[in-house]
Short mmCIF file of C-alpha atoms in Angstrom, two decimals:
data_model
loop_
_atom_site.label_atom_id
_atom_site.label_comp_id
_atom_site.label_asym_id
_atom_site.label_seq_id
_atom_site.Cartn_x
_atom_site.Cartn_y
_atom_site.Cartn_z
CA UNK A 1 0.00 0.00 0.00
CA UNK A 2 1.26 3.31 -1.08
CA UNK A 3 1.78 6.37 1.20
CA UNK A 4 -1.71 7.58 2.69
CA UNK A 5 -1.89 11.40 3.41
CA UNK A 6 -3.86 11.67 7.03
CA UNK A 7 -4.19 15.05 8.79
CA UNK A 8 -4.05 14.92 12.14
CA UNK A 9 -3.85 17.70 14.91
CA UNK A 10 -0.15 16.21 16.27
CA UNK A 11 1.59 16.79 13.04
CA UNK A 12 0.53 20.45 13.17
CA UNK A 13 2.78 23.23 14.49
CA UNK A 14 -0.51 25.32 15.89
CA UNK A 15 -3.40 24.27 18.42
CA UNK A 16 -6.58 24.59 15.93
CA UNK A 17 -10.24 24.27 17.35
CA UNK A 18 -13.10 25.12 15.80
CA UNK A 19 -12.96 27.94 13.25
CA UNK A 20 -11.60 30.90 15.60
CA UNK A 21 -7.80 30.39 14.96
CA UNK A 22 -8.31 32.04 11.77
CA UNK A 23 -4.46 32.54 10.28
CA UNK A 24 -2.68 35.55 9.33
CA UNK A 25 -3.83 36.36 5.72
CA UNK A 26 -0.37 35.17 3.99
CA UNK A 27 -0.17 35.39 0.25
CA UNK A 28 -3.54 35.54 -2.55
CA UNK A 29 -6.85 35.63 -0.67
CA UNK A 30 -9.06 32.66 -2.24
CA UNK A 31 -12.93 32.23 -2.14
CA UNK A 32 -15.12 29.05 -3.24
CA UNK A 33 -17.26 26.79 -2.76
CA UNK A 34 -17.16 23.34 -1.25
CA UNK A 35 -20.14 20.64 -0.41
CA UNK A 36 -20.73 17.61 1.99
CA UNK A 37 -21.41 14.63 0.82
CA UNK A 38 -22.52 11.39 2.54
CA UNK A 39 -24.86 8.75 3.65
CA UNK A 40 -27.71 10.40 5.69
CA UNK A 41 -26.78 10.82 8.62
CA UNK A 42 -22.68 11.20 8.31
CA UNK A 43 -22.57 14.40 9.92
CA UNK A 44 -22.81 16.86 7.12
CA UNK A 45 -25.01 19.18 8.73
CA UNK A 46 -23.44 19.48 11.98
CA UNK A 47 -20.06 20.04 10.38
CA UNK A 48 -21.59 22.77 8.21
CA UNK A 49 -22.78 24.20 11.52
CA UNK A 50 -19.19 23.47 13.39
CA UNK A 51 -17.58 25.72 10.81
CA UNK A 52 -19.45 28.10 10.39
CA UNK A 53 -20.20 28.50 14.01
CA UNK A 54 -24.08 29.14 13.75
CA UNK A 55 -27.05 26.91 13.38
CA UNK A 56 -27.86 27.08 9.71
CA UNK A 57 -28.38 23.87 8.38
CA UNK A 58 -31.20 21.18 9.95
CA UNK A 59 -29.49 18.57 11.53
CA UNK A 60 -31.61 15.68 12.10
CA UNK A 61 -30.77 11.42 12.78
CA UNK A 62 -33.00 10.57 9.66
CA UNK A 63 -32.57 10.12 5.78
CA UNK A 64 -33.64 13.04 3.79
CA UNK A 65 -33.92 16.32 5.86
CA UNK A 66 -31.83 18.10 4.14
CA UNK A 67 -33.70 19.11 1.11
CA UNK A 68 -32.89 23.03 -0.03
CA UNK A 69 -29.21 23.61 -0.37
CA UNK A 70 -28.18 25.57 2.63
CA UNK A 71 -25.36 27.41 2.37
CA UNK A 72 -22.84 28.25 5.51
CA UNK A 73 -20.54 30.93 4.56
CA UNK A 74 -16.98 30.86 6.24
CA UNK A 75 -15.35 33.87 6.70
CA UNK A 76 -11.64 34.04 7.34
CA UNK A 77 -8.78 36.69 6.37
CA UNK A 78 -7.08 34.62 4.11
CA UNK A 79 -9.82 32.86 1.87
CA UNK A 80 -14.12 32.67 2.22
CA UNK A 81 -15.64 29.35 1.82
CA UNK A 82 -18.93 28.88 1.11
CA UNK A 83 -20.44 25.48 2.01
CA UNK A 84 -23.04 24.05 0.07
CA UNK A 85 -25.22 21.11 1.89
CA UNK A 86 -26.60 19.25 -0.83
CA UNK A 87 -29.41 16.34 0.00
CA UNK A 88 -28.04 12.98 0.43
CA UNK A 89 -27.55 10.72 -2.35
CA UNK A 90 -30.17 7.43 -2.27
CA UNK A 91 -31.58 5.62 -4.75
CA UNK A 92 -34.92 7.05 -5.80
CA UNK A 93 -38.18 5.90 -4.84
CA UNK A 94 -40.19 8.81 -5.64
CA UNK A 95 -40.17 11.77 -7.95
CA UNK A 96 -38.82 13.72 -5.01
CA UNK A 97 -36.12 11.46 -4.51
CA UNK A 98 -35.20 11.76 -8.32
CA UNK A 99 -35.41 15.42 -8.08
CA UNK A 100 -33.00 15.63 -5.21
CA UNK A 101 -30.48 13.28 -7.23
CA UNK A 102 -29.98 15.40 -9.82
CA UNK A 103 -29.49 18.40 -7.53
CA UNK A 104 -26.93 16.99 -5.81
CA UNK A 105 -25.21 16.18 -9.30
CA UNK A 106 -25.62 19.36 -10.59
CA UNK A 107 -24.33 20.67 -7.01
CA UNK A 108 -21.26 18.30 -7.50
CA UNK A 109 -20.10 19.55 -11.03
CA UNK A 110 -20.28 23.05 -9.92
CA UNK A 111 -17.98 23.09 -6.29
CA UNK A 112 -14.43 23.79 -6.46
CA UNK A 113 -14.01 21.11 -3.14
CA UNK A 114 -16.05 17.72 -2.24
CA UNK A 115 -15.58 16.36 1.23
CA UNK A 116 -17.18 12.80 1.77
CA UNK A 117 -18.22 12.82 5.28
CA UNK A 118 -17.73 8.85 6.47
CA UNK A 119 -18.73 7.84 10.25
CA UNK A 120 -16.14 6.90 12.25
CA UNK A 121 -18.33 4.35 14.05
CA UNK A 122 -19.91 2.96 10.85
CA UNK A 123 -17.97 0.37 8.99
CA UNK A 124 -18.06 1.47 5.34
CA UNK A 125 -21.42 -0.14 3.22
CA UNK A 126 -23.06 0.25 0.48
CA UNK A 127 -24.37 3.15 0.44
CA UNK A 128 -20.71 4.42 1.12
CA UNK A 129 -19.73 2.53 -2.28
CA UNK A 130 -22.82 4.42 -4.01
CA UNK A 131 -21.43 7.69 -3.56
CA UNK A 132 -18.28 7.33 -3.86
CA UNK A 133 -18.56 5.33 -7.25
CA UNK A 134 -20.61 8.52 -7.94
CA UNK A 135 -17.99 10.60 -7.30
CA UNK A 136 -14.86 8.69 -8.52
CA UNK A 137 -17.31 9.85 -12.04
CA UNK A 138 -16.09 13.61 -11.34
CA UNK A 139 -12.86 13.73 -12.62
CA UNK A 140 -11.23 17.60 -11.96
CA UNK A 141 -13.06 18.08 -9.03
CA UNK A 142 -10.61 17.20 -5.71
CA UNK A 143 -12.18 14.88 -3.12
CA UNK A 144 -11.46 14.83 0.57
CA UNK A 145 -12.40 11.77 2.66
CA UNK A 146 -14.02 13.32 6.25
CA UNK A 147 -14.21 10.62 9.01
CA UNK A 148 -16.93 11.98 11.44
CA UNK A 149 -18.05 11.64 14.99
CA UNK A 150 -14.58 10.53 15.88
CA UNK A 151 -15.40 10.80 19.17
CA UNK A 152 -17.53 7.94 19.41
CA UNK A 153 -14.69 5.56 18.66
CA UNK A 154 -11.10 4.37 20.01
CA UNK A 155 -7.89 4.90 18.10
CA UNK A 156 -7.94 1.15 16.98
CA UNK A 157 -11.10 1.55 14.82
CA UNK A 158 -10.55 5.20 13.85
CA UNK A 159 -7.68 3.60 12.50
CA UNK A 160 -9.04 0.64 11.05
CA UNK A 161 -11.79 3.34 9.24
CA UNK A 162 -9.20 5.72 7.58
CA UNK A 163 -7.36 2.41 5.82
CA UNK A 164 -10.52 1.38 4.67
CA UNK A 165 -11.28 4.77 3.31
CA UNK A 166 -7.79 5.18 1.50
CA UNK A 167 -8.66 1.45 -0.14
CA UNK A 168 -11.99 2.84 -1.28
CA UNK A 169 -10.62 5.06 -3.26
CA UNK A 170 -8.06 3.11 -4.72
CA UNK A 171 -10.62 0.46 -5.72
CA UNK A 172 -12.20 3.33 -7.48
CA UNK A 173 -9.01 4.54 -9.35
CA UNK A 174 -9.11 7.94 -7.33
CA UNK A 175 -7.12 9.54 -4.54
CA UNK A 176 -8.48 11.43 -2.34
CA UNK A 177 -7.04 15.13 -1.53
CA UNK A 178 -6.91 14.16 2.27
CA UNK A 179 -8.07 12.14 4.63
CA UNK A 180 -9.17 14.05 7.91
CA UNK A 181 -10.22 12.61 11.25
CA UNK A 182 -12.97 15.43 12.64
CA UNK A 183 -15.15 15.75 15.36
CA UNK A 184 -17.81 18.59 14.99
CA UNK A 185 -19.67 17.95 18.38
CA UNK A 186 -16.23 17.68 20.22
CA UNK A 187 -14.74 20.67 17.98
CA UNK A 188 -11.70 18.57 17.18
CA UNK A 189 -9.94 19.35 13.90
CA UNK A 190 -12.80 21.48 12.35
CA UNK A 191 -10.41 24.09 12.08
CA UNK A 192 -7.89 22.17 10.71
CA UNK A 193 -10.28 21.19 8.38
CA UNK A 194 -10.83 24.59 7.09
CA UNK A 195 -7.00 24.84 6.79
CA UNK A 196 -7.08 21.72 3.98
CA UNK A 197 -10.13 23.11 1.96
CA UNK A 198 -8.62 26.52 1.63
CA UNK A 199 -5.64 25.72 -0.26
CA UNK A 200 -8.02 23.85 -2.94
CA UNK A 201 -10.57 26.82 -3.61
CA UNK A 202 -9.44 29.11 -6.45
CA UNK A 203 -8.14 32.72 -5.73
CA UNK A 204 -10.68 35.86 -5.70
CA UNK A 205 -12.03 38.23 -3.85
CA UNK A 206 -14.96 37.32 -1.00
CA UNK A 207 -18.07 36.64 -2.98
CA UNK A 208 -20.42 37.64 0.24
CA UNK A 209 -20.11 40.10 2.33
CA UNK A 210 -18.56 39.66 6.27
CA UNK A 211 -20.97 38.77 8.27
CA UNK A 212 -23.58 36.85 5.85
CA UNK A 213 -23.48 33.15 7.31
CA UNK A 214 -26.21 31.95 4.75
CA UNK A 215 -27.75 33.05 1.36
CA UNK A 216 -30.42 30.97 2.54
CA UNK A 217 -33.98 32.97 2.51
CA UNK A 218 -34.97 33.55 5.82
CA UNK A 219 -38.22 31.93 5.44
CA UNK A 220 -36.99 28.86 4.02
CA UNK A 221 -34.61 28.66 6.94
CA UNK A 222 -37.46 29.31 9.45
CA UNK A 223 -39.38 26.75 7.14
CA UNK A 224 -36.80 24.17 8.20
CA UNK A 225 -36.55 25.05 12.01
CA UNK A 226 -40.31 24.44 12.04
CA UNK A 227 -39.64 21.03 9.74
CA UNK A 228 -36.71 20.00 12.57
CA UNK A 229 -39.47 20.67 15.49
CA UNK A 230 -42.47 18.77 14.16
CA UNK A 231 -40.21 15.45 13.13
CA UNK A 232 -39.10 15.00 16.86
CA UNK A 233 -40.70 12.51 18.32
CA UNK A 234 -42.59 11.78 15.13
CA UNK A 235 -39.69 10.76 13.16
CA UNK A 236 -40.55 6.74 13.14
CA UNK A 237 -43.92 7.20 12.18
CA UNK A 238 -43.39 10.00 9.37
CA UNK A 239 -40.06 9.88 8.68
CA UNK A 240 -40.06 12.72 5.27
CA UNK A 241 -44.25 12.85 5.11
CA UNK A 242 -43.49 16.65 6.66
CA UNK A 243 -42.76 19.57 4.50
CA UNK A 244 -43.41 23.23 6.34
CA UNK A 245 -44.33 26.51 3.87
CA UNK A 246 -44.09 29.94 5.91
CA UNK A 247 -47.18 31.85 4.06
CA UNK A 248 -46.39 35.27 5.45
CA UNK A 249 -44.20 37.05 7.85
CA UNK A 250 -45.36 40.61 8.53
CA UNK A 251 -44.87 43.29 11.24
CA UNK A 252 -47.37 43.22 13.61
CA UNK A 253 -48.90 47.03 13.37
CA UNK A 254 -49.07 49.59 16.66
CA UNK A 255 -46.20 48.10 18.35
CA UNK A 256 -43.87 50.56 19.75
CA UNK A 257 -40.70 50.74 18.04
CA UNK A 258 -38.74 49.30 20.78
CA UNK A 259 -41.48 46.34 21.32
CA UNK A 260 -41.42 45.10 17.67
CA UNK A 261 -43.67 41.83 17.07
CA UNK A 262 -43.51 39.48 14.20
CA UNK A 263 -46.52 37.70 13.08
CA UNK A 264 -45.57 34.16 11.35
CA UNK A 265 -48.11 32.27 9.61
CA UNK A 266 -46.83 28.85 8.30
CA UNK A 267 -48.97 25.54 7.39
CA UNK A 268 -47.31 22.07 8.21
CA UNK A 269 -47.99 19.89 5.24
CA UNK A 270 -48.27 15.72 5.70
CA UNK A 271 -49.97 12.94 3.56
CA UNK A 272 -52.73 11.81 5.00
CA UNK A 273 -55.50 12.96 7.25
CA UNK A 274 -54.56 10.05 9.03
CA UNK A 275 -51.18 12.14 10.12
CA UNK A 276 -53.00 15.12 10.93
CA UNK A 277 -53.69 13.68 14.81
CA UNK A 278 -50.00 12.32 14.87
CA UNK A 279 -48.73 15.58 14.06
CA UNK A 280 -51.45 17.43 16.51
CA UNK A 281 -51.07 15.41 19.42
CA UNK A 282 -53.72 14.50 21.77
CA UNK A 283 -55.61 18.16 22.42
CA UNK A 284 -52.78 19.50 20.34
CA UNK A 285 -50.37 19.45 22.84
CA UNK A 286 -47.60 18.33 20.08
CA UNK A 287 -48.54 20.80 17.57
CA UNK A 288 -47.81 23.41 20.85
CA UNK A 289 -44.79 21.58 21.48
CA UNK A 290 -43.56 22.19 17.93
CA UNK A 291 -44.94 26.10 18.07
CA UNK A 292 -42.93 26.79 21.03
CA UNK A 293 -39.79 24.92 20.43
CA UNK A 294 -39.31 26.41 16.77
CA UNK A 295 -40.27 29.80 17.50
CA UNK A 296 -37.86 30.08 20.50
CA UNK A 297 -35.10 29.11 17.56
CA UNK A 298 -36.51 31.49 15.00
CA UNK A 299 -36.21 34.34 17.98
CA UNK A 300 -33.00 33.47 18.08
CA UNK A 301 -32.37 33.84 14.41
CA UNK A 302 -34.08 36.94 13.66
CA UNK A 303 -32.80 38.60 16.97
CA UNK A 304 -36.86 39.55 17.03
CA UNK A 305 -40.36 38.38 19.26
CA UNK A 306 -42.05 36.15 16.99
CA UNK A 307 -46.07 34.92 17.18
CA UNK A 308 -46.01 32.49 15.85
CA UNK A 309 -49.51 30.71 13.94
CA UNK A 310 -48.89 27.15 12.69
CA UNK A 311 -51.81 25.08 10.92
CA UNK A 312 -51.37 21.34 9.42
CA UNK A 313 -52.44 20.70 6.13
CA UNK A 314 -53.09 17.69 4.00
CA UNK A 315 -51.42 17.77 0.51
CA UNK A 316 -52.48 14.41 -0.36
CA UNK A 317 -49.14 12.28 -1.51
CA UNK A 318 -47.24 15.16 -2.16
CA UNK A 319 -43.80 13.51 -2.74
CA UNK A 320 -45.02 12.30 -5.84
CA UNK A 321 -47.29 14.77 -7.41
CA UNK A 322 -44.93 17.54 -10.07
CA UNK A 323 -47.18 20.50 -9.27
CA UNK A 324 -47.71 19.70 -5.42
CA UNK A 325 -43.73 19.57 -5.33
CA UNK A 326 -43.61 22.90 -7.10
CA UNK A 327 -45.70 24.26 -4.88
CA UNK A 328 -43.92 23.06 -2.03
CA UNK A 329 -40.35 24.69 -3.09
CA UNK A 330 -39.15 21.73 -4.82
#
């Protein structure tokens, strides 16, 4: 077996957590784009989130949450890297899932960096083989193998994991960029991680400006915080039969200017009427749950008091019906 390039923090001359330890601008300032890629569940989400050091993308233990790409934008004085969270890759069962698949293609072609987020407590499967098949099909762009949630293992199978990984790729006739050992919930190597990408984006100016984290519309991104709320608890039984639309968002009138109020009306769409109760909860208490919950995170995001008014709808066997999906943002 040839030399295998692994980044760890030991080798490095500086003590990088999180994305803080942002270096000395040294030479051309670069700016791009990169995306994580992965079974559901890998951890690309909460990475997103480790980097860029806010809450943007839905992070969630269940297949297809992810569905509008939400972008976290890093800012640093040497290079800004804009993060593109694609849906995962499955094999398509609906016209949804088909939909998604060729967004994340598209999405693939287009970034400058891929970074293949792999479990560290997962041994590698098919679905593993899937993508990265998949992705040994994109020649120019360069690939970097992530091994996630390091913290859940010991140095035996973290080791064990980043051979397998470096065979993968081999098998596939590819080599990967790097191979990088993270944790995002323990903030180990996320910096670091930042360090590799940088190098690999081309060189330009910032294409946002400092202090934009997403290009996301805030509605869509309150859209999802409502999503994240009404699948806990309820994930089993509906695992994607949830999609959230945020109707309007308006000023509530003859509030004082230091007492601002902002009235959110969104519907919660499912299948069935036979999810409607599921999603309610018995005398609603769920559907209250899921009000309170998301709007204390929507507070947080808009820095604002929010009333919010949530209704559930039925949009009968939407995941398969082209104009329903339209309708629905897909």
């Amino acid at each position: 077996m040839g030399a295998m390039s692994v980044r760890n923090q030991s080798s490095e001359p500086y003590e990088g957590e999180g994305t803080s330890r942002a270096p000395e601008a040294v030479g051309p300032h670069r700016a791009g784009f990169a995306c994580f890629v992965g079974r559901p569940n890998a951890g690309k989400s909460t990475l997103t989130n480790a980097l860029v050091g806010q809450k943007v993308a839905i992070t969630a233990d269940q297949p297809q949450t992810t569905r509008h790409t939400v972008r976290g934008i890093v800012h640093r004085p040497d290079a800004q890297l804009i993060l593109v969270d694609t849906p995962g890759l499955h094999k398509p069962r609906t016209l949804l899932g088909e939909r998604l698949n060729d967004i994340v293609r598209t999405t693939w072609a287009e970034v400058d960096v891929i970074g293949f987020c792999l479990p560290a407590n997962e041994k590698l499967g098919p679905g593993d083989r899937f993508i990265a098949k998949e992705l040994a099909s994109i020649k120019k762009t360069p690939k970097i193998a992530i091994v996630t949630k390091t913290d859940l293992v010991d140095s035996k199978t973290l080791a064990e994991q980043l051979i397998a990984i470096d065979q993968l790729g081999r098998e596939l006739g590819f080599e990967w960029a790097e191979i990088v050992p993270v944790s995002a919930v323990a903030d180990q190597q996320v910096g670091l991680l930042a360090d590799l990408i940088v190098p690999l984006l081309p060189e330009g100016p910032a294409l946002y400006p400092e202090g934009d984290l997403t290009d996301e519309p805030e509605q869509v991104m309150i859209a999802e915080l409502i999503r994240e709320a009404a699948l806990e608890g309820v994930r089993d039984e509906l695992p994607h039969s949830i999609a959230v639309v945020v109707e309007e968002m308006l000023p509530r009138e003859d509030r004082p200017a230091d007492r601002p109020l902002l009235d959110i009306h969104a519907f919660v769409y499912i299948e069935r009427p036979s999810q409607k109760g599921i999603v309610i909860g018995p005398k609603g208490k769920r559907l209250k749950d899921v009000g309170i919950k998301s709007r204390k995170q929507i507070e947080a995001l808009l820095g604002t008091p929010v009333f919010l008014d949530l209704h559930v709808k039925v949009a009968k066997d939407w995941q398969r019906d082209p104009r329903q999906l339209r309708k629905l943002g897909f």
